[in-house]
Amino acid sequence: MQSVKGYSRKKSPWILHFSCSGCNGCTIEELASLTPRYDIERFGALFRGSPRHADILIVDGVINKKVAKRLKRIYEQMPEPKVVMAVGACATGLGVFRGNYGLEGPLEKVLPVDVSVAGCPPKPESIMDGLLKAVQILGKKK
Ligand code: SF4
């Protein structure tokens, strides 16, 4: 049987957004999903500033060697269960930065990725679709 805490977290996922070293195009689309036109908060999703309060980690941009360590630390600070969502071609497969010497790799090399959203940048509709998948996975992990 699901606990009240588990049920409420499933219905109102709190999100931490972490932008790595991309061009910020993905970040702009993620922020667009918060605007009244898309209104991602109608699904109960709230963006938070602390990993200790977050259920879902959304990462965009390419993962360079410097940011990889910090990203791991942020992931470790999130409470279980947690879901990782890679947004955009950079996070899922290096994108236009492929071949750069300073890269650690795609996000899946650094963290266990649960949901990947394709696009450069993905549209807010794709990001919202990815978020709904992330919520379903979060529900199964409880
Ligand atoms: S996937 Fe495209 S839009 Fe997103 S950060 Fe990379 S280059 Fe920019």
PDB file of C-alpha atoms and ligand atoms in Angstrom:
ATOM      1  CA  MET A   1       0.000   0.000   0.000  1.00  0.00           C
ATOM      2  CA  GLN A   2       1.254   3.455  -0.918  1.00  0.00           C
ATOM      3  CA  SER A   3       1.994   5.935   1.859  1.00  0.00           C
ATOM      4  CA  VAL A   4       0.372   9.371   1.964  1.00  0.00           C
ATOM      5  CA  LYS A   5       3.817  10.877   1.478  1.00  0.00           C
ATOM      6  CA  GLY A   6       4.479   8.696  -1.570  1.00  0.00           C
ATOM      7  CA  TYR A   7       1.061   9.512  -3.056  1.00  0.00           C
ATOM      8  CA  SER A   8       1.509  13.260  -2.623  1.00  0.00           C
ATOM      9  CA  ARG A   9       5.010  13.209  -4.153  1.00  0.00           C
ATOM     10  CA  LYS A  10       3.641  11.368  -7.167  1.00  0.00           C
ATOM     11  CA  LYS A  11       0.874  13.914  -7.669  1.00  0.00           C
ATOM     12  CA  SER A  12       3.072  16.948  -7.135  1.00  0.00           C
ATOM     13  CA  PRO A  13       6.636  16.285  -8.305  1.00  0.00           C
ATOM     14  CA  TRP A  14       9.194  18.847  -7.316  1.00  0.00           C
ATOM     15  CA  ILE A  15      11.786  19.555  -9.939  1.00  0.00           C
ATOM     16  CA  LEU A  16      15.377  20.671  -9.855  1.00  0.00           C
ATOM     17  CA  HIS A  17      16.671  22.120 -13.086  1.00  0.00           C
ATOM     18  CA  PHE A  18      20.402  21.951 -13.766  1.00  0.00           C
ATOM     19  CA  SER A  19      21.776  23.550 -16.901  1.00  0.00           C
ATOM     20  CA  CYS A  20      25.266  22.414 -17.880  1.00  0.00           C
ATOM     21  CA  SER A  21      27.398  23.781 -20.684  1.00  0.00           C
ATOM     22  CA  GLY A  22      25.043  24.076 -23.609  1.00  0.00           C
ATOM     23  CA  CYS A  23      23.841  27.112 -25.525  1.00  0.00           C
ATOM     24  CA  ASN A  24      20.860  27.746 -23.179  1.00  0.00           C
ATOM     25  CA  GLY A  25      18.373  26.966 -25.939  1.00  0.00           C
ATOM     26  CA  CYS A  26      17.001  24.032 -23.940  1.00  0.00           C
ATOM     27  CA  THR A  27      16.767  26.157 -20.807  1.00  0.00           C
ATOM     28  CA  ILE A  28      14.706  28.740 -22.661  1.00  0.00           C
ATOM     29  CA  GLU A  29      12.271  26.025 -23.794  1.00  0.00           C
ATOM     30  CA  GLU A  30      12.052  24.625 -20.246  1.00  0.00           C
ATOM     31  CA  LEU A  31      11.239  28.074 -18.949  1.00  0.00           C
ATOM     32  CA  ALA A  32       8.664  28.449 -21.731  1.00  0.00           C
ATOM     33  CA  SER A  33       6.892  25.395 -20.319  1.00  0.00           C
ATOM     34  CA  LEU A  34       6.303  27.434 -17.144  1.00  0.00           C
ATOM     35  CA  THR A  35       4.623  30.308 -18.983  1.00  0.00           C
ATOM     36  CA  PRO A  36       0.798  30.619 -19.101  1.00  0.00           C
ATOM     37  CA  ARG A  37       0.715  29.165 -22.626  1.00  0.00           C
ATOM     38  CA  TYR A  38       1.940  25.743 -21.443  1.00  0.00           C
ATOM     39  CA  ASP A  39       1.573  26.093 -17.667  1.00  0.00           C
ATOM     40  CA  ILE A  40       3.419  22.984 -16.545  1.00  0.00           C
ATOM     41  CA  GLU A  41       2.417  23.751 -12.960  1.00  0.00           C
ATOM     42  CA  ARG A  42      -1.136  22.635 -13.737  1.00  0.00           C
ATOM     43  CA  PHE A  43       0.226  19.082 -13.443  1.00  0.00           C
ATOM     44  CA  GLY A  44       1.360  19.860  -9.912  1.00  0.00           C
ATOM     45  CA  ALA A  45       5.003  20.266 -10.931  1.00  0.00           C
ATOM     46  CA  LEU A  46       6.978  22.860  -9.029  1.00  0.00           C
ATOM     47  CA  PHE A  47      10.513  24.019  -9.745  1.00  0.00           C
ATOM     48  CA  ARG A  48      12.603  24.156  -6.555  1.00  0.00           C
ATOM     49  CA  GLY A  49      16.009  25.579  -5.760  1.00  0.00           C
ATOM     50  CA  SER A  50      17.384  22.754  -3.605  1.00  0.00           C
ATOM     51  CA  PRO A  51      18.236  19.148  -4.507  1.00  0.00           C
ATOM     52  CA  ARG A  52      17.104  18.121  -1.015  1.00  0.00           C
ATOM     53  CA  HIS A  53      13.519  19.014  -1.961  1.00  0.00           C
ATOM     54  CA  ALA A  54      13.503  17.579  -5.485  1.00  0.00           C
ATOM     55  CA  ASP A  55      12.004  14.375  -6.919  1.00  0.00           C
ATOM     56  CA  ILE A  56      13.018  14.914 -10.538  1.00  0.00           C
ATOM     57  CA  LEU A  57      16.332  16.235 -11.820  1.00  0.00           C
ATOM     58  CA  ILE A  58      16.119  17.857 -15.253  1.00  0.00           C
ATOM     59  CA  VAL A  59      19.503  18.281 -16.925  1.00  0.00           C
ATOM     60  CA  ASP A  60      20.217  20.048 -20.191  1.00  0.00           C
ATOM     61  CA  GLY A  61      23.418  21.011 -21.952  1.00  0.00           C
ATOM     62  CA  VAL A  62      26.575  19.056 -22.436  1.00  0.00           C
ATOM     63  CA  ILE A  63      28.395  17.544 -19.433  1.00  0.00           C
ATOM     64  CA  ASN A  64      31.966  18.766 -19.214  1.00  0.00           C
ATOM     65  CA  LYS A  65      34.641  17.377 -16.870  1.00  0.00           C
ATOM     66  CA  LYS A  66      34.269  20.219 -14.360  1.00  0.00           C
ATOM     67  CA  VAL A  67      30.518  20.029 -13.990  1.00  0.00           C
ATOM     68  CA  ALA A  68      30.304  16.212 -13.821  1.00  0.00           C
ATOM     69  CA  LYS A  69      31.540  16.052 -10.192  1.00  0.00           C
ATOM     70  CA  ARG A  70      29.120  18.736  -9.037  1.00  0.00           C
ATOM     71  CA  LEU A  71      26.247  17.104 -10.860  1.00  0.00           C
ATOM     72  CA  LYS A  72      26.970  13.793  -9.090  1.00  0.00           C
ATOM     73  CA  ARG A  73      27.003  15.581  -5.735  1.00  0.00           C
ATOM     74  CA  ILE A  74      23.669  17.251  -6.480  1.00  0.00           C
ATOM     75  CA  TYR A  75      22.173  13.886  -7.467  1.00  0.00           C
ATOM     76  CA  GLU A  76      23.390  12.310  -4.221  1.00  0.00           C
ATOM     77  CA  GLN A  77      21.701  15.087  -2.218  1.00  0.00           C
ATOM     78  CA  MET A  78      18.275  14.278  -3.660  1.00  0.00           C
ATOM     79  CA  PRO A  79      16.068  11.998  -1.543  1.00  0.00           C
ATOM     80  CA  GLU A  80      15.031   8.549  -2.831  1.00  0.00           C
ATOM     81  CA  PRO A  81      13.156   7.775  -4.973  1.00  0.00           C
ATOM     82  CA  LYS A  82      14.339  10.124  -7.692  1.00  0.00           C
ATOM     83  CA  VAL A  83      14.208  10.373 -11.450  1.00  0.00           C
ATOM     84  CA  VAL A  84      16.719  11.878 -13.881  1.00  0.00           C
ATOM     85  CA  MET A  85      15.570  13.438 -17.131  1.00  0.00           C
ATOM     86  CA  ALA A  86      18.030  14.387 -19.903  1.00  0.00           C
ATOM     87  CA  VAL A  87      16.723  17.189 -22.103  1.00  0.00           C
ATOM     88  CA  GLY A  88      18.094  17.954 -25.552  1.00  0.00           C
ATOM     89  CA  ALA A  89      20.667  16.570 -27.947  1.00  0.00           C
ATOM     90  CA  CYS A  90      23.603  17.794 -25.828  1.00  0.00           C
ATOM     91  CA  ALA A  91      22.562  15.976 -22.648  1.00  0.00           C
ATOM     92  CA  THR A  92      21.458  12.836 -24.461  1.00  0.00           C
ATOM     93  CA  GLY A  93      24.322  12.545 -26.949  1.00  0.00           C
ATOM     94  CA  LEU A  94      26.729  15.535 -26.909  1.00  0.00           C
ATOM     95  CA  GLY A  95      24.930  17.260 -29.807  1.00  0.00           C
ATOM     96  CA  VAL A  96      26.875  19.993 -31.576  1.00  0.00           C
ATOM     97  CA  PHE A  97      29.695  19.729 -28.997  1.00  0.00           C
ATOM     98  CA  ARG A  98      30.686  16.192 -30.021  1.00  0.00           C
ATOM     99  CA  GLY A  99      34.465  15.882 -30.295  1.00  0.00           C
ATOM    100  CA  ASN A 100      35.251  18.626 -27.774  1.00  0.00           C
ATOM    101  CA  TYR A 101      38.232  17.687 -25.566  1.00  0.00           C
ATOM    102  CA  GLY A 102      36.713  18.945 -22.304  1.00  0.00           C
ATOM    103  CA  LEU A 103      33.654  16.708 -22.254  1.00  0.00           C
ATOM    104  CA  GLU A 104      32.917  13.939 -19.776  1.00  0.00           C
ATOM    105  CA  GLY A 105      30.277  12.422 -22.057  1.00  0.00           C
ATOM    106  CA  PRO A 106      26.507  12.351 -22.384  1.00  0.00           C
ATOM    107  CA  LEU A 107      24.528  12.535 -19.142  1.00  0.00           C
ATOM    108  CA  GLU A 108      24.033   8.745 -19.021  1.00  0.00           C
ATOM    109  CA  LYS A 109      27.784   8.363 -18.462  1.00  0.00           C
ATOM    110  CA  VAL A 110      27.531  10.411 -15.257  1.00  0.00           C
ATOM    111  CA  LEU A 111      24.046   9.647 -13.847  1.00  0.00           C
ATOM    112  CA  PRO A 112      21.392   6.939 -14.320  1.00  0.00           C
ATOM    113  CA  VAL A 113      19.065   8.557 -16.858  1.00  0.00           C
ATOM    114  CA  ASP A 114      15.399   7.514 -16.669  1.00  0.00           C
ATOM    115  CA  VAL A 115      13.910   9.724 -19.394  1.00  0.00           C
ATOM    116  CA  SER A 116      15.510  11.211 -22.515  1.00  0.00           C
ATOM    117  CA  VAL A 117      13.921  14.057 -24.459  1.00  0.00           C
ATOM    118  CA  ALA A 118      15.238  14.501 -28.005  1.00  0.00           C
ATOM    119  CA  GLY A 119      15.575  17.798 -29.861  1.00  0.00           C
ATOM    120  CA  CYS A 120      17.864  20.770 -30.298  1.00  0.00           C
ATOM    121  CA  PRO A 121      16.129  22.311 -28.535  1.00  0.00           C
ATOM    122  CA  PRO A 122      13.064  20.209 -27.733  1.00  0.00           C
ATOM    123  CA  LYS A 123       9.710  21.989 -27.812  1.00  0.00           C
ATOM    124  CA  PRO A 124       7.899  22.630 -24.534  1.00  0.00           C
ATOM    125  CA  GLU A 125       5.357  19.958 -25.558  1.00  0.00           C
ATOM    126  CA  SER A 126       8.176  17.362 -25.703  1.00  0.00           C
ATOM    127  CA  ILE A 127       9.539  18.525 -22.354  1.00  0.00           C
ATOM    128  CA  MET A 128       6.084  18.213 -20.787  1.00  0.00           C
ATOM    129  CA  ASP A 129       5.670  14.743 -22.315  1.00  0.00           C
ATOM    130  CA  GLY A 130       9.033  13.763 -20.815  1.00  0.00           C
ATOM    131  CA  LEU A 131       7.952  15.114 -17.455  1.00  0.00           C
ATOM    132  CA  LEU A 132       4.775  13.033 -17.478  1.00  0.00           C
ATOM    133  CA  LYS A 133       6.885   9.937 -18.227  1.00  0.00           C
ATOM    134  CA  ALA A 134       9.214  10.898 -15.376  1.00  0.00           C
ATOM    135  CA  VAL A 135       6.229  11.144 -12.994  1.00  0.00           C
ATOM    136  CA  GLN A 136       5.073   7.664 -14.034  1.00  0.00           C
ATOM    137  CA  ILE A 137       8.548   6.247 -13.411  1.00  0.00           C
ATOM    138  CA  LEU A 138       8.683   8.050 -10.062  1.00  0.00           C
ATOM    139  CA  GLY A 139       5.372   6.400  -9.131  1.00  0.00           C
ATOM    140  CA  LYS A 140       6.781   2.950  -9.932  1.00  0.00           C
ATOM    141  CA  LYS A 141       9.909   3.565  -7.880  1.00  0.00           C
ATOM    142  CA  LYS A 142       7.971   4.317  -4.677  1.00  0.00           C
TER     143      LYS A 142
HETATM  144  S1  SF4 B   1      20.598  20.551 -27.361  1.00  0.00           S
HETATM  145 FE1  SF4 B   1      20.733  22.285 -28.801  1.00  0.00          FE
HETATM  146  S2  SF4 B   1      19.454  23.884 -27.865  1.00  0.00           S
HETATM  147 FE2  SF4 B   1      19.915  22.382 -26.239  1.00  0.00          FE
HETATM  148  S3  SF4 B   1      21.749  23.192 -25.210  1.00  0.00           S
HETATM  149 FE3  SF4 B   1      22.433  21.760 -26.830  1.00  0.00          FE
HETATM  150  S4  SF4 B   1      22.839  23.074 -28.618  1.00  0.00           S
HETATM  151 FE4  SF4 B   1      21.582  24.275 -27.200  1.00  0.00          FE
END
